[in-house]
XYZ file of C-alpha atoms in Angstrom:
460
model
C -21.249 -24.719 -10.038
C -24.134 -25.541 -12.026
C -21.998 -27.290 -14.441
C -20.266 -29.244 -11.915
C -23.562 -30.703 -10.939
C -23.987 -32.134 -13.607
C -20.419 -33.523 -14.452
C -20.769 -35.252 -11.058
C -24.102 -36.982 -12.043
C -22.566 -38.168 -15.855
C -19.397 -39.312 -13.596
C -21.459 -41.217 -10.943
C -23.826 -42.556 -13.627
C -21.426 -43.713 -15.603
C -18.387 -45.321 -12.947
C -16.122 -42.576 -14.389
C -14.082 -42.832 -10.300
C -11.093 -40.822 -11.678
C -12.972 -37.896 -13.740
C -15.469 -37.768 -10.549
C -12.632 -37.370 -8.356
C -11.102 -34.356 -10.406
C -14.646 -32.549 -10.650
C -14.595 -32.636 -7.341
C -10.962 -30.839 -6.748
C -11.856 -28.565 -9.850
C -15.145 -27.242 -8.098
C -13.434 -26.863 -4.341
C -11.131 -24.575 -6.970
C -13.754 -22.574 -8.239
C -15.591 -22.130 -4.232
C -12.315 -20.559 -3.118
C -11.904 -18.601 -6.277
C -15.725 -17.332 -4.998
C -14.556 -17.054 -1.616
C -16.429 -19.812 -0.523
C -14.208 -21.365 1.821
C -16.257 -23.529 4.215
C -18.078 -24.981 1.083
C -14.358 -25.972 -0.681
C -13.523 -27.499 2.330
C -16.618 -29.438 2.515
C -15.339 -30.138 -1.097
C -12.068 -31.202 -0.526
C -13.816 -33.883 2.921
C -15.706 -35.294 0.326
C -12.709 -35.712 -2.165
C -10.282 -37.053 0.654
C -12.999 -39.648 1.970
C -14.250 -40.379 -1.901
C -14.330 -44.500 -2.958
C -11.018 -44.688 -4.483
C -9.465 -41.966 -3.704
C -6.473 -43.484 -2.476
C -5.978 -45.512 -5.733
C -5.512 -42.168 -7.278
C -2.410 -38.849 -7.530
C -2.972 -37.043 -4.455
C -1.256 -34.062 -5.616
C -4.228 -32.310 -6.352
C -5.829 -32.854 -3.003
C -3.078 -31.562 -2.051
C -3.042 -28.186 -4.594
C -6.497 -27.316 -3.283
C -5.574 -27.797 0.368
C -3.139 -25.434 0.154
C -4.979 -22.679 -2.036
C -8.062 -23.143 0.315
C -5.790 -22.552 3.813
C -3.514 -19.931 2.284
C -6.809 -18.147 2.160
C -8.051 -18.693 5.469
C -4.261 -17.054 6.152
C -3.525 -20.195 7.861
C 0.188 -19.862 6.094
C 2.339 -22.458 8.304
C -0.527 -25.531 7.490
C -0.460 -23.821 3.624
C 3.433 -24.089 3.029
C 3.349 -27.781 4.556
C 0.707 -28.431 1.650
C 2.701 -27.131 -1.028
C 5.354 -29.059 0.055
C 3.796 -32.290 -0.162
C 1.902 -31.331 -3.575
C 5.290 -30.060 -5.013
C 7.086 -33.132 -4.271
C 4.304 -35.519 -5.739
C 3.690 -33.455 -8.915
C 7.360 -33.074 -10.175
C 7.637 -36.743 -9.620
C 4.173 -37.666 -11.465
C 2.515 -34.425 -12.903
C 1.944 -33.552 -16.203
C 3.044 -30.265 -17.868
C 0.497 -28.350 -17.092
C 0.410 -29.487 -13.704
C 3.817 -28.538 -12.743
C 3.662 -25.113 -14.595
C 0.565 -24.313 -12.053
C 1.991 -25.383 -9.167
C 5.190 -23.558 -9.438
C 3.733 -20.431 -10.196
C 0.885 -20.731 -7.866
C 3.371 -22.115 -5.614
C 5.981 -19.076 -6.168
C 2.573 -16.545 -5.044
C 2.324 -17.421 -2.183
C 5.762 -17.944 -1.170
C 6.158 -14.075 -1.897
C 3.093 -13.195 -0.012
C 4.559 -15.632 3.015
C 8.236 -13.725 2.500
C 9.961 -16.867 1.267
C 11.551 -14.873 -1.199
C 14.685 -17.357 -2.142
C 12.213 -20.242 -2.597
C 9.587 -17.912 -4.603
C 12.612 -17.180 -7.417
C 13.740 -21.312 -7.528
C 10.194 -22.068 -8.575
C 10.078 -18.759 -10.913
C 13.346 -20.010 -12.439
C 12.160 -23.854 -12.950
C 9.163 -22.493 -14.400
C 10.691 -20.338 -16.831
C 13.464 -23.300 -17.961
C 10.197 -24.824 -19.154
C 8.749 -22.018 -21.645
C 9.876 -24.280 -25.012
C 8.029 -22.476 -27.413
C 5.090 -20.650 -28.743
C 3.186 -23.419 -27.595
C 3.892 -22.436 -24.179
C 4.422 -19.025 -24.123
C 1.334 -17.680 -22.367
C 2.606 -18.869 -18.986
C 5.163 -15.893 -19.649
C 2.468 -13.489 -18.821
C 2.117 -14.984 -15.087
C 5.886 -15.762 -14.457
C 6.354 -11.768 -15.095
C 3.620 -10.778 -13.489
C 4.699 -12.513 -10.260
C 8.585 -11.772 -10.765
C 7.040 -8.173 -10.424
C 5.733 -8.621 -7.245
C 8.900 -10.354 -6.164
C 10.845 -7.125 -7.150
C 8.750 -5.439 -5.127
C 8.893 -7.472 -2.081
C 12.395 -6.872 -2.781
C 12.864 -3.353 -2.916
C 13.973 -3.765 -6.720
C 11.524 -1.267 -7.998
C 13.605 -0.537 -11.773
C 13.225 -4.688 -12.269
C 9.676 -4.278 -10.884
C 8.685 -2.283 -13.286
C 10.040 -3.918 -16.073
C 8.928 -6.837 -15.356
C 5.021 -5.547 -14.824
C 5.483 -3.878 -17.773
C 6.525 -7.163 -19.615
C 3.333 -8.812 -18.073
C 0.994 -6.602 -18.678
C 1.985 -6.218 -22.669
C 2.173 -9.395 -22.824
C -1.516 -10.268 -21.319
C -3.344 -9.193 -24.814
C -3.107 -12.176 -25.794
C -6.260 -14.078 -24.254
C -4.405 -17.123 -23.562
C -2.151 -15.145 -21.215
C -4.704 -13.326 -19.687
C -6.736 -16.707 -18.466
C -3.744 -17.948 -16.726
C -3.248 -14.337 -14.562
C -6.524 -15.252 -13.580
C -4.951 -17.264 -10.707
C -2.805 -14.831 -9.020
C -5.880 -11.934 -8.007
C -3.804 -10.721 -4.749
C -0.614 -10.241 -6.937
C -2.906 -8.153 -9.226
C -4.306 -5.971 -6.266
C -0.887 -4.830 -5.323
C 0.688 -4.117 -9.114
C -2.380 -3.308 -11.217
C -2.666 0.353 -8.767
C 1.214 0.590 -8.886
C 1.055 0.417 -12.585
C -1.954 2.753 -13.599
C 0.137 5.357 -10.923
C 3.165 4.612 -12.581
C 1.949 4.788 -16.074
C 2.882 1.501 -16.954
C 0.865 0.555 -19.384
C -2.039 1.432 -17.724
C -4.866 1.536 -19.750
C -4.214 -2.698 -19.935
C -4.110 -2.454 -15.945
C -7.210 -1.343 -15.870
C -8.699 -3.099 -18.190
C -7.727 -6.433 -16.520
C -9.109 -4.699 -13.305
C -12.621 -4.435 -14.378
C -12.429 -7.846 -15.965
C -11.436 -9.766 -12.978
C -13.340 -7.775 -10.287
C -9.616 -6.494 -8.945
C -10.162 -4.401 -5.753
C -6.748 -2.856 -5.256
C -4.520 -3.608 -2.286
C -4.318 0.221 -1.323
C -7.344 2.193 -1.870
C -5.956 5.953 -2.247
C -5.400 5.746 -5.965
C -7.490 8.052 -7.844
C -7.211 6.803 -11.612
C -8.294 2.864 -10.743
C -12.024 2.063 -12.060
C -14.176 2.951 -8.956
C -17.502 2.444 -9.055
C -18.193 5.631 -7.477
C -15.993 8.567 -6.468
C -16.565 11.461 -3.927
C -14.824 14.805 -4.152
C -15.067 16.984 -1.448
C -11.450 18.949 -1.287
C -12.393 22.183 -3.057
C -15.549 20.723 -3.893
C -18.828 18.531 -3.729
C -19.220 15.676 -6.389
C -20.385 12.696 -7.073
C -19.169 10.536 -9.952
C -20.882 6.925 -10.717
C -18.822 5.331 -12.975
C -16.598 8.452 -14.565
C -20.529 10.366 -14.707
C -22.737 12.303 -11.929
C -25.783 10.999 -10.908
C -29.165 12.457 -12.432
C -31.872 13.670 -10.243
C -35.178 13.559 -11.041
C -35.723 16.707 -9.986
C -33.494 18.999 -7.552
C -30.273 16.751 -5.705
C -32.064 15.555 -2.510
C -30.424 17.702 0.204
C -30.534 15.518 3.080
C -29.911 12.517 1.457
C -26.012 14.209 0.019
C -25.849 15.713 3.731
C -25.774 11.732 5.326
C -23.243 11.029 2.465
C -21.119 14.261 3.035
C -21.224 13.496 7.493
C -20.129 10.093 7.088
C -17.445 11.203 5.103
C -16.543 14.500 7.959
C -16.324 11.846 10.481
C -13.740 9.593 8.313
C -16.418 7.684 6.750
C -15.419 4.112 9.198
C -17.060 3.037 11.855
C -19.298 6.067 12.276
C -21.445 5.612 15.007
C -25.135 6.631 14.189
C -25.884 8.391 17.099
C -23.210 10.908 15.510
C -25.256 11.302 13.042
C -28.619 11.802 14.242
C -26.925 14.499 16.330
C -25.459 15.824 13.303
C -28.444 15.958 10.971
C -31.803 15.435 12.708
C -31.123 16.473 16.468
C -34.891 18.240 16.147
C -36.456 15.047 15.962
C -37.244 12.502 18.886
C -35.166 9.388 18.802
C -37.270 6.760 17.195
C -38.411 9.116 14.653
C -35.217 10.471 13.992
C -33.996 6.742 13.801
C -36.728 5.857 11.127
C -35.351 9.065 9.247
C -32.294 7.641 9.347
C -33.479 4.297 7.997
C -35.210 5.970 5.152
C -32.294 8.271 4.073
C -29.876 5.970 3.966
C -32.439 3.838 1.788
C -32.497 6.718 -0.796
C -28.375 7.245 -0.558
C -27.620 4.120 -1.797
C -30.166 3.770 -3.935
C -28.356 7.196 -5.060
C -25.176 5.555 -5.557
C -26.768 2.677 -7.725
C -24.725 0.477 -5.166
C -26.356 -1.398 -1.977
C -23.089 -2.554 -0.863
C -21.855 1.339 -0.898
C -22.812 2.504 2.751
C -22.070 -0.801 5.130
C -24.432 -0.721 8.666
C -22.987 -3.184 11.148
C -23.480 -2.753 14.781
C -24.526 0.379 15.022
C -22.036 1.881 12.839
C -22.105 3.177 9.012
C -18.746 2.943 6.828
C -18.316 3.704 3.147
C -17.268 0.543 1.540
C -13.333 0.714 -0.017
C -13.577 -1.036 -1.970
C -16.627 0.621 -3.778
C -15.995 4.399 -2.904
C -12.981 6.321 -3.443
C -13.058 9.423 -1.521
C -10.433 11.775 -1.904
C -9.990 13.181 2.067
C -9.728 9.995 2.928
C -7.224 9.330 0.224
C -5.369 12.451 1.177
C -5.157 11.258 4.767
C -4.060 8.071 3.626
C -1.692 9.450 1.957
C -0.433 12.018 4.248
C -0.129 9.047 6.952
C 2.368 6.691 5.260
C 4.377 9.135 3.483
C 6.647 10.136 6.426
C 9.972 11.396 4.568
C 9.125 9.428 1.345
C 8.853 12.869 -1.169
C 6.850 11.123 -3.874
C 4.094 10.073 -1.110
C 3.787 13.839 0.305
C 4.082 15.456 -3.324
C 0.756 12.527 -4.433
C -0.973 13.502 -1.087
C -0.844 17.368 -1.381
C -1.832 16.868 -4.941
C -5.197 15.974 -3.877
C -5.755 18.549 -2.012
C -7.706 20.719 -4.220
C -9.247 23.448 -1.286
C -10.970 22.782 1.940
C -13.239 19.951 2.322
C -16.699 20.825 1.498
C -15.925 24.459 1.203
C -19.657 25.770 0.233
C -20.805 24.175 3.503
C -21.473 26.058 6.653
C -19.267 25.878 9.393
C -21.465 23.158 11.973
C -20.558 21.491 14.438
C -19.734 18.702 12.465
C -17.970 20.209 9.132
C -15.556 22.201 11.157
C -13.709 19.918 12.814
C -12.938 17.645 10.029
C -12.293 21.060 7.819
C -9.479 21.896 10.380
C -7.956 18.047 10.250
C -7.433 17.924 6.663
C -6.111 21.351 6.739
C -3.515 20.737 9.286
C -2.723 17.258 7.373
C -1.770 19.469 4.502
C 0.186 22.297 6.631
C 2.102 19.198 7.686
C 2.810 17.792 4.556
C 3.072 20.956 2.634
C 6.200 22.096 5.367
C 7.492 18.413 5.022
C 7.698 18.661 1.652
C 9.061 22.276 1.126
C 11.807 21.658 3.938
C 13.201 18.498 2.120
C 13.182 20.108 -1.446
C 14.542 23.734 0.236
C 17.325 21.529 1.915
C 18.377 19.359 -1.503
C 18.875 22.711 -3.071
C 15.324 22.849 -5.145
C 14.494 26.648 -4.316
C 11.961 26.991 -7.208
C 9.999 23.927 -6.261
C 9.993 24.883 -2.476
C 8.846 28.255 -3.015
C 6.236 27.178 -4.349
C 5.125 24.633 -1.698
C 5.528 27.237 0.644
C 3.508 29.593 -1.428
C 0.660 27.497 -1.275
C 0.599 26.639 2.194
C 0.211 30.365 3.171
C -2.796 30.257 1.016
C -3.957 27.667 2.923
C -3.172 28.712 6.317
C -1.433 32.410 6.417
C -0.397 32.760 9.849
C 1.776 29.456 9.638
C 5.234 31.576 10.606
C 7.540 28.420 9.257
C 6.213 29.017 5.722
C 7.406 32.513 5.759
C 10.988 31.983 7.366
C 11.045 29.075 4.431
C 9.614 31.239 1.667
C 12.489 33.881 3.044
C 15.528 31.621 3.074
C 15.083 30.377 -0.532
C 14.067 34.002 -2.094
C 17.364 34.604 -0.123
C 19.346 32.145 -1.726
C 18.499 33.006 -5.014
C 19.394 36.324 -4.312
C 15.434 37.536 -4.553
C 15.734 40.058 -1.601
C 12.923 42.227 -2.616
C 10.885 39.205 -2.186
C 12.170 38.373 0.413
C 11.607 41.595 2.550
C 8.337 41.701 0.556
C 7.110 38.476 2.446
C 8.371 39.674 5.633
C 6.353 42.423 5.644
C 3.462 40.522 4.934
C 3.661 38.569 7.648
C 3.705 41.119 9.971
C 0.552 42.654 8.454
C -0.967 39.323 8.720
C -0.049 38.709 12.552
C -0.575 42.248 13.626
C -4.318 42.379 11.986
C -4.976 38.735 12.552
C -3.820 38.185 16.075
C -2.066 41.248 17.160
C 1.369 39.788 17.924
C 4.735 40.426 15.668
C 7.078 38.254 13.847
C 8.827 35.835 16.292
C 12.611 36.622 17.650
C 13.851 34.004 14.963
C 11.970 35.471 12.276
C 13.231 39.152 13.012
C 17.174 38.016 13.396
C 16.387 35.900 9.764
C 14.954 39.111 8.020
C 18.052 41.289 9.541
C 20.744 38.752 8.302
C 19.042 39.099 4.638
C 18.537 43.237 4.539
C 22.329 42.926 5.706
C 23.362 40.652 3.021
């Protein structure tokens, strides 16, 4: 911006109308790039109402009116933009000019669901690649044919064509131009590093343009900070733990660990002054508050970590990447989709915070996650148990007893495919165990359907 400054006062100084008039476009570029959207506008008022103006294209008046309102999400006044800037800059542009437009064009026609339009101006751009001269733009027209596959539902031409793009963007030349399309790169950059494709370069063009991804339960992306607290307690800043001066400040990592019991968004504070200083009158346990939070984000080397609005803490996603509330995540969208449950009950590593004591406030978000995984974990087994995968089902099953061993389902499962591999022994051997298990546990026996399920197998 700084720059710009003074390219305006050489243009002014020296009657340079036309040059002025592009500085001007160029810099409302660079405020929405920054997410400065009120100052671009002001920008683009000063460029529409600038001495000359109408002697000169209007296309790019028109280019940055549309980038700056597809940002505000005001899509319908966007698309009539792009229209108008399309049809002046194939009739006048330059080269370069049309190249951008088309493919910036073609991003947000994907992200607006004008799919058919999105692949015309993908295909006119790549009629135009006539060389090695102009092969860089090949990086972006993949990169955005990737997230039209995956608008699409083409996943196999999704991935080849992310895989294309992201080869393809170590050259540097290639990588400036992606530089335009930061949305496209929050939605494929995660689905690559899960995917493995190539995702070592996925990350790397994360961290270099500030990419925060589009869905925040993936656990290999570059966080600034993670937070473990299935099976265990950790903190890692940047792939390492933090170092304490001397001992790890108790209360300090107890505000971190109830934010994150009472799904670390929109936690009102009065939950947790209940939680952690109910002892202590309100104004002083408000000023405790103050103060700890103070020394938790100075913690976490990150002030924008812990967000306070209204009343109400939050751990920024865009920062932190907590794995319960990945696992939730997770657990929430997968419905029937196998790959989703099998990702989800991969993070769950034990129960959350299990060297805690049971309070008031641990419990209840121990018993939510756990009953998220029961869920998944019989939603899961059922689906593999009914496709015929008896091996991979017992094992589910296994593991949800471990977690929860008077769930009676997971038995009559674990049952059914020891019977169908013709592994009675086991099979009896689990039935008995179940009835231990209810009879010292809650004094009941097996249900009705359980009984008539263990007959039918000692018969067969």
């Amino acid at each position: 911006l700084r720059c710009f400054a003074e390219a305006d006062a050489l243009a002014t100084q020296h009657g340079l109308d036309n040059l002025a008039l592009i500085n001007i476009v160029w810099r409302a570029l660079a405020q929405r790039r920054a997410g400065m959207l009120n100052e671009a506008e002001e920008s683009i008022r000063r460029a529409e109402t600038f001495p000359g103006a109408s002697q000169l294209p209007s296309s790019p008046i028109a280019f940055v009116k549309t980038c700056v309102a597809y940002e505000r999400g005001n899509r319908a006044f966007a698309l009539s933009m792009l229209e108008e800037a399309q049809s002046i800059t194939e009739k006048t542009g330059s080269y370069i000019s049309k190249m951008l437009l088309r493919l910036v064009s073609a991003s947000i026609l994907i992200d607006c669901n004008a799919l058919d339009a999105a692949t015309s101006s993908l295909a006119k751009a790549k009629r135009e690649i006539i060389g090695p001269v102009t092969a860089h733009y090949l990086g972006s027209i993949l990169l955005n044919e990737a997230w039209l596959a995956h608008r699409r539902g083409e996943l196999a031409r999704r991935d080849d064509a992310l895989r294309g793009a992201l080869q393809r963007s170590t050259d540097l030349r290639t990588r400036a131009r992606m530089r335009w399309y930061p949305r496209v790169m929050s939605e494929m950059l995660p689905l690559a590093v899960e995917r493995g494709i190539e995702p070592r370069t996925a990350i790397d063009l994360a961290r270099e343009f500030g990419i925060a991804p589009s869905f925040t339960d993936v656990e290999d992306w570059p966080w600034p900070i993670k937070i473990y607290t299935l099976g265990r307690f950790e903190i890692l800043l940047g792939d390492k733990p933090p170092e304490f001066s001397r001992k790890a400040p108790k209360k300090v990592l107890a505000l971190l660990k109830a934010i994150i019991a009472y799904g670390a968004k929109d936690v009102r504070e009065e939950r947790i002054l209940d939680a952690l200083w109910s002892d202590e009158e309100g104004d002083a346990s408000r000023r405790s508050l103050v103060v700890t939070l103070h020394r938790l984000r100075t913690l976490l080397c990150d002030g924008k970590a812990i967000v306070q609005i209204g009343g109400k803490l939050a751990l920024e996603e865009r920062v932190c990447w907590v794995d319960s509330r990945a696992f939730e995540s997770r657990v929430d969208r997968a419905r029937d989709d196998p790959t989703e449950l099998g990702k989800a009950i991969a993070l769950y590593r034990g129960e959350f915070l299990p060297q805690e004591e049971s309070t008031s406030w641990i419990v209840p978000a121990r018993e939510r996650l756990r009953s998220k995984f029961v869920f998944a974990v019989g939603k899961l087994a059922s689906i593999l148990e009914q496709s015929n995968q008896h091996e991979a089902a017992i094992e589910l099953f296994l593991r949800g007893i471990e977690a929860d061993n008077l769930v009676e389902p997971f038995y009559q499962g674990l049952m059914r495919c020891y019977g169908r591999l013709e592994r009675r022994t086991e099979a009896v051997s689990t039935f008995r165990r179940l009835r231990e298990t209810l009879s010292i546990t809650l004094g009941v026996a097996p249900s009705a359907a359980t009984q008539r399920l263990f007959e039918s197998l000692r018969l067969n």
